[in-house]
């Protein structure tokens, strides 16, 4: 048996946390031979800490063989200490009448603090995955605070968008989901992101040879993937939680599996026309456990270029809103 990995999770008593923690403890994220210690961090609010106690009781009641310990805390210094993975799920939701700029600022402050503390107390091999929205920009803010951990260690999640896109293509083509490959998400985790359908394959052929309805690909497909979160809120009365937790399991699992090709939001290297200072969804290949290289060279047509420019513009605007928070 390996030594336990320490996995810190913020927002652990929230909706996503409630789906996520059981998947981590069962081995879905790190595999059936990897024990874990969960370091659960909540806001210093009595109700949240009480709810966290209940979640920890349920984790105990699952008797997961791989779960070797649970830490519960409202102190980030305690929760991130020696953590190998820091899963930043907790964030302030956008309230009624709240401007996007206010959300960026409010959450930015949380991610400044967490970035600094992770850099100070997490393990030398620490990796960070950001889910709390606006995820790309929060990730950039946290990374900007780090002096010890390099920016490549900070990634944000666009995997839910990738999974949504894969599912939509399979439905349209009338094939099993597993026949769809290489559908990657570019840009922001927001309705502007671009699911690059032209490089996807279905049953080993180009997706565009199987789905020849270009108007559908450029219109309803992109729109359904981009606005899926809002559709789920409208139907369920609450935002995506189980699917978001599942996507985070996929994000980390694939980053720990060398050779895997998948989409994550990473520090841009200027490819695909992204500003080199933003965190953008891109296709990557996992090289060694927790590390990746950006895959370059996918050709983009005029439609794709216009979508990439739009999502890049939004990321650059978000960066400008929080410029004073970056060090
Ligand atoms: P909830 O409101 O259910 O839970 C958030 C939890 O975070 C709460 O328990 C709260 O007390 C805690 N929290 C707040 N500030 C904290 C802090 N400073 N330290 C530790 N904990 C803190 O939200 P949930 O539905 O779980 O969603 C969490 C975040 O994920 C939101 O920002 C949401 O917008 C974002 N999402 C991101 C997705 C993505 O694909 N990147 C998809 C799903 C989701 O919408």
XYZ file of C-alpha atoms and ligand atoms in Angstrom:
372
model
C 0.000 0.000 0.000
C 1.193 3.533 -0.812
C 1.468 6.206 1.857
C -1.797 8.198 2.130
C -2.201 11.264 -0.056
C -3.422 14.340 1.768
C -6.320 15.875 -0.129
C -7.560 19.283 1.022
C -11.059 20.291 -0.080
C -12.552 23.749 0.478
C -16.306 24.209 0.568
C -16.441 20.648 1.832
C -19.928 20.990 3.320
C -21.397 22.465 0.139
C -23.389 20.760 -2.601
C -20.394 19.705 -4.698
C -18.503 18.637 -1.597
C -21.340 16.306 -0.667
C -20.947 14.419 -3.954
C -17.175 14.745 -4.178
C -15.844 13.512 -0.853
C -17.379 10.048 -1.117
C -15.905 9.565 -4.599
C -12.431 10.531 -3.375
C -12.691 8.280 -0.332
C -13.910 5.345 -2.430
C -10.820 5.473 -4.666
C -12.428 6.946 -7.787
C -10.001 9.872 -7.939
C -6.642 8.277 -7.085
C -7.268 4.612 -7.731
C -7.968 1.501 -5.659
C -4.445 1.263 -4.168
C -4.080 4.829 -2.977
C -5.172 5.645 0.586
C -6.211 9.225 1.319
C -6.542 11.597 4.243
C -9.285 14.179 3.681
C -8.537 17.661 5.010
C -11.897 19.410 4.912
C -12.013 23.192 5.026
C -15.148 25.245 5.501
C -15.922 28.895 6.015
C -15.777 29.983 9.679
C -19.563 29.870 9.959
C -21.273 27.766 12.624
C -23.860 26.306 10.263
C -21.218 25.238 7.738
C -18.975 23.651 10.372
C -21.963 21.804 11.853
C -22.921 20.507 8.416
C -19.315 19.401 7.915
C -19.521 17.304 11.076
C -22.509 15.521 9.577
C -20.645 14.838 6.344
C -17.691 13.437 8.289
C -20.081 11.171 10.224
C -21.418 9.842 6.920
C -17.884 9.276 5.640
C -17.178 7.235 8.787
C -20.378 5.307 8.190
C -19.226 4.282 4.716
C -16.245 2.406 6.221
C -14.132 3.181 3.151
C -10.963 1.061 3.392
C -8.879 3.761 1.660
C -9.910 6.603 3.985
C -7.171 6.887 6.596
C -8.201 10.107 8.318
C -10.432 13.175 8.262
C -9.417 16.669 9.341
C -12.194 19.250 9.764
C -11.292 22.882 10.085
C -12.204 26.483 9.352
C -8.509 27.403 9.386
C -6.899 27.268 5.961
C -3.427 26.926 7.548
C -4.555 23.677 9.166
C -6.483 22.351 6.196
C -3.799 22.902 3.559
C -0.884 21.721 5.720
C 1.200 19.122 3.839
C -1.621 18.693 1.297
C -0.623 16.937 -1.927
C -3.775 18.074 -3.691
C -5.753 21.227 -2.889
C -9.243 21.157 -4.387
C -10.638 24.684 -4.213
C -14.380 24.225 -4.470
C -15.644 26.747 -1.910
C -16.564 30.195 -3.184
C -19.215 32.812 -2.675
C -22.180 32.277 -5.013
C -23.413 35.138 -7.191
C -26.293 36.692 -5.283
C -29.354 38.459 -6.729
C -28.458 41.766 -8.338
C -24.750 41.145 -7.855
C -22.537 42.323 -10.690
C -19.971 39.951 -12.174
C -17.278 42.454 -11.179
C -18.394 42.225 -7.516
C -18.278 38.436 -7.670
C -14.775 38.609 -9.141
C -13.614 40.867 -6.330
C -15.319 38.983 -3.485
C -14.046 35.611 -4.604
C -10.700 37.045 -5.583
C -10.066 37.917 -1.942
C -10.707 34.295 -0.910
C -8.278 33.017 -3.536
C -5.541 35.513 -2.606
C -5.578 34.157 0.932
C -5.797 30.525 -0.100
C -3.034 30.890 -2.707
C -0.687 32.391 -0.123
C -1.437 29.772 2.505
C -1.118 26.851 0.089
C 2.225 28.193 -1.036
C 3.351 28.434 2.585
C 2.141 25.148 4.066
C 1.184 22.576 1.397
C 3.466 19.696 0.380
C 6.372 20.311 -2.000
C 4.574 18.348 -4.709
C 1.235 20.156 -4.115
C -1.169 20.505 -7.019
C -4.178 22.827 -7.021
C -7.452 22.405 -8.896
C -9.946 25.284 -8.807
C -13.694 24.757 -9.216
C -15.146 27.807 -7.408
C -16.302 30.389 -9.930
C -15.108 32.359 -11.781
C -12.756 29.377 -11.837
C -10.151 30.477 -14.406
C -9.634 33.878 -12.844
C -9.705 32.568 -9.270
C -7.012 30.096 -10.282
C -4.894 32.869 -11.812
C -5.252 34.915 -8.603
C -4.236 31.988 -6.368
C -1.265 31.172 -8.602
C -0.130 34.798 -8.586
C 0.333 34.599 -4.807
C 2.670 31.629 -4.940
C 6.420 32.062 -4.730
C 7.386 28.427 -4.089
C 4.894 26.516 -6.236
C 5.165 27.213 -9.980
C 2.091 28.435 -11.934
C 1.766 25.122 -13.803
C 0.684 23.520 -10.526
C -2.501 25.631 -10.537
C -5.228 24.372 -12.855
C -8.929 25.180 -13.149
C -11.735 22.881 -14.168
C -13.304 22.876 -17.626
C -13.876 19.133 -17.546
C -17.587 19.459 -16.849
C -17.852 21.346 -20.146
C -15.833 18.654 -21.913
C -18.054 15.905 -20.520
C -21.166 17.853 -21.494
C -19.855 18.305 -25.039
C -18.967 14.620 -25.390
C -22.431 13.630 -24.280
C -24.164 16.043 -26.678
C -22.112 14.850 -29.672
C -22.871 11.206 -28.859
C -26.609 11.920 -28.627
C -26.663 13.809 -31.916
C -24.685 11.090 -33.733
C -26.761 8.337 -32.121
C -23.651 6.514 -30.894
C -22.428 5.270 -27.567
C -20.648 7.935 -25.546
C -17.406 5.946 -25.618
C -17.226 6.340 -29.413
C -16.602 10.099 -29.031
C -13.016 11.265 -28.478
C -10.838 14.382 -28.576
C -13.488 16.968 -27.791
C -11.590 19.739 -26.025
C -12.714 22.940 -24.324
C -10.915 26.199 -24.973
C -11.067 29.367 -22.906
C -13.173 30.385 -19.937
C -15.479 28.203 -17.856
C -18.403 30.413 -18.844
C -20.864 30.511 -21.738
C -18.096 31.955 -23.954
C -15.981 28.794 -23.873
C -15.500 26.936 -27.107
C -16.014 23.175 -27.522
C -13.793 22.586 -30.579
C -15.944 20.055 -32.397
C -13.846 20.071 -35.604
C -11.076 18.050 -33.921
C -13.385 15.569 -32.231
C -13.703 12.050 -33.546
C -16.682 9.736 -33.581
C -16.081 6.035 -34.181
C -12.589 6.863 -35.421
C -13.755 9.394 -38.039
C -13.874 13.172 -37.866
C -16.992 14.248 -35.970
C -17.796 16.657 -38.819
C -18.010 13.716 -41.251
C -20.563 12.018 -39.011
C -22.463 15.143 -37.965
C -22.626 17.164 -41.180
C -25.119 19.703 -39.817
C -22.676 22.608 -39.420
C -25.463 24.960 -38.339
C -26.212 22.628 -35.405
C -22.539 22.364 -34.442
C -21.990 26.123 -34.555
C -25.361 27.013 -33.000
C -27.317 24.696 -30.692
C -24.326 22.490 -29.854
C -22.076 25.332 -28.669
C -25.012 27.006 -26.962
C -26.201 23.884 -25.148
C -22.739 23.179 -23.779
C -22.118 26.839 -22.887
C -25.454 27.355 -21.161
C -25.895 23.903 -19.625
C -25.245 25.202 -16.114
C -28.127 27.675 -16.407
C -30.411 24.974 -17.860
C -29.701 22.754 -14.867
C -30.444 25.572 -12.427
C -33.736 26.223 -14.256
C -34.722 22.542 -14.082
C -33.360 21.512 -10.696
C -33.616 24.759 -8.792
C -29.956 24.341 -7.816
C -26.675 24.381 -9.697
C -24.869 21.331 -11.035
C -23.320 19.431 -8.181
C -22.980 15.683 -8.802
C -21.802 16.257 -12.377
C -19.373 18.944 -11.201
C -17.968 16.615 -8.552
C -17.687 13.856 -11.150
C -15.843 16.228 -13.491
C -13.359 17.081 -10.752
C -12.752 13.374 -10.183
C -12.028 13.092 -13.933
C -9.825 16.229 -13.944
C -7.565 14.988 -11.145
C -7.665 11.322 -12.169
C -6.564 12.171 -15.708
C -3.863 14.529 -14.437
C -2.516 11.619 -12.399
C -2.582 9.239 -15.372
C 0.383 9.753 -17.739
C -0.512 9.687 -21.423
C -4.078 10.923 -20.957
C -5.255 13.716 -23.251
C -7.940 15.979 -21.796
C -8.972 19.621 -21.286
C -7.949 21.661 -18.287
C -7.589 25.401 -17.760
C -3.894 26.229 -17.428
C -1.624 29.217 -17.626
C -1.669 30.214 -21.261
C 1.554 29.977 -23.224
C 0.111 32.228 -25.913
C -1.019 29.372 -28.124
C -4.395 29.459 -29.884
C -4.285 33.250 -29.632
C -4.761 33.367 -25.845
C -3.235 36.216 -23.919
C -0.154 34.733 -22.234
C -1.230 36.014 -18.806
C -4.631 34.332 -18.494
C -5.649 30.814 -17.465
C -7.482 29.231 -20.406
C -9.009 25.852 -21.151
C -6.744 23.934 -23.545
C -6.021 20.369 -24.593
C -3.180 18.888 -22.560
C -1.366 15.577 -22.355
C -0.456 14.295 -18.899
C 3.307 13.667 -18.884
C 4.109 12.419 -15.377
C 1.773 12.197 -12.366
C 0.304 15.677 -11.844
C 2.200 17.297 -14.746
C 1.158 18.031 -18.326
C 2.133 19.633 -21.593
C -0.155 21.804 -23.693
C -0.965 20.216 -27.034
C -0.203 22.671 -29.806
C -0.997 22.796 -33.443
C -4.713 22.111 -33.820
C -5.743 24.126 -36.875
C -8.604 26.564 -36.282
C -11.016 27.768 -38.989
C -12.534 31.268 -39.039
C -15.501 30.257 -36.888
C -13.218 28.680 -34.272
C -10.916 31.710 -34.345
C -13.840 34.066 -33.664
C -14.975 31.903 -30.702
C -11.435 31.757 -29.305
C -11.116 35.534 -29.633
C -14.411 36.049 -27.756
C -13.523 33.802 -24.834
C -9.997 35.258 -24.675
C -11.510 38.772 -24.569
C -13.628 37.791 -21.563
C -10.606 36.337 -19.755
C -8.576 39.470 -20.435
C -11.456 41.616 -19.109
C -11.688 39.488 -15.961
C -7.957 39.878 -15.486
C -8.298 43.651 -15.800
C -11.042 43.685 -13.111
C -8.747 41.964 -10.627
C -5.424 43.507 -11.722
C -4.867 44.963 -8.249
C -5.146 41.466 -6.737
C -2.289 39.981 -8.750
C 1.242 40.117 -7.426
P -22.329 25.679 -2.232
O -22.758 27.069 -1.972
O -23.278 24.551 -2.034
O -21.044 25.352 -1.347
C -19.973 26.217 -1.242
C -19.358 25.990 0.115
O -18.163 26.759 0.180
C -20.243 26.431 1.276
O -20.390 25.357 2.177
C -19.464 27.589 1.889
O -19.615 27.653 3.310
C -18.041 27.247 1.491
N -17.106 28.359 1.488
C -17.331 29.651 1.147
N -16.222 30.389 1.344
C -15.273 29.538 1.791
C -13.928 29.701 2.175
N -13.338 30.903 2.144
N -13.249 28.619 2.601
C -13.825 27.415 2.668
N -15.113 27.198 2.333
C -15.820 28.246 1.894
O -21.745 25.690 -3.713
P -21.457 24.459 -4.687
O -22.683 24.157 -5.450
O -20.800 23.376 -3.931
O -20.463 25.150 -5.726
C -19.167 25.554 -5.332
C -18.535 26.407 -6.418
O -18.391 25.648 -7.621
C -19.339 27.653 -6.818
O -18.442 28.742 -6.952
C -19.888 27.273 -8.171
O -20.149 28.420 -8.966
C -18.755 26.452 -8.725
N -19.057 25.585 -9.868
C -18.062 25.425 -10.777
C -18.199 24.569 -11.846
C -17.091 24.379 -12.836
O -17.274 23.624 -13.789
N -15.910 25.002 -12.687
C -19.479 23.834 -12.081
C -20.312 23.716 -10.863
C -20.326 24.906 -9.955
O -21.271 25.826 -10.433
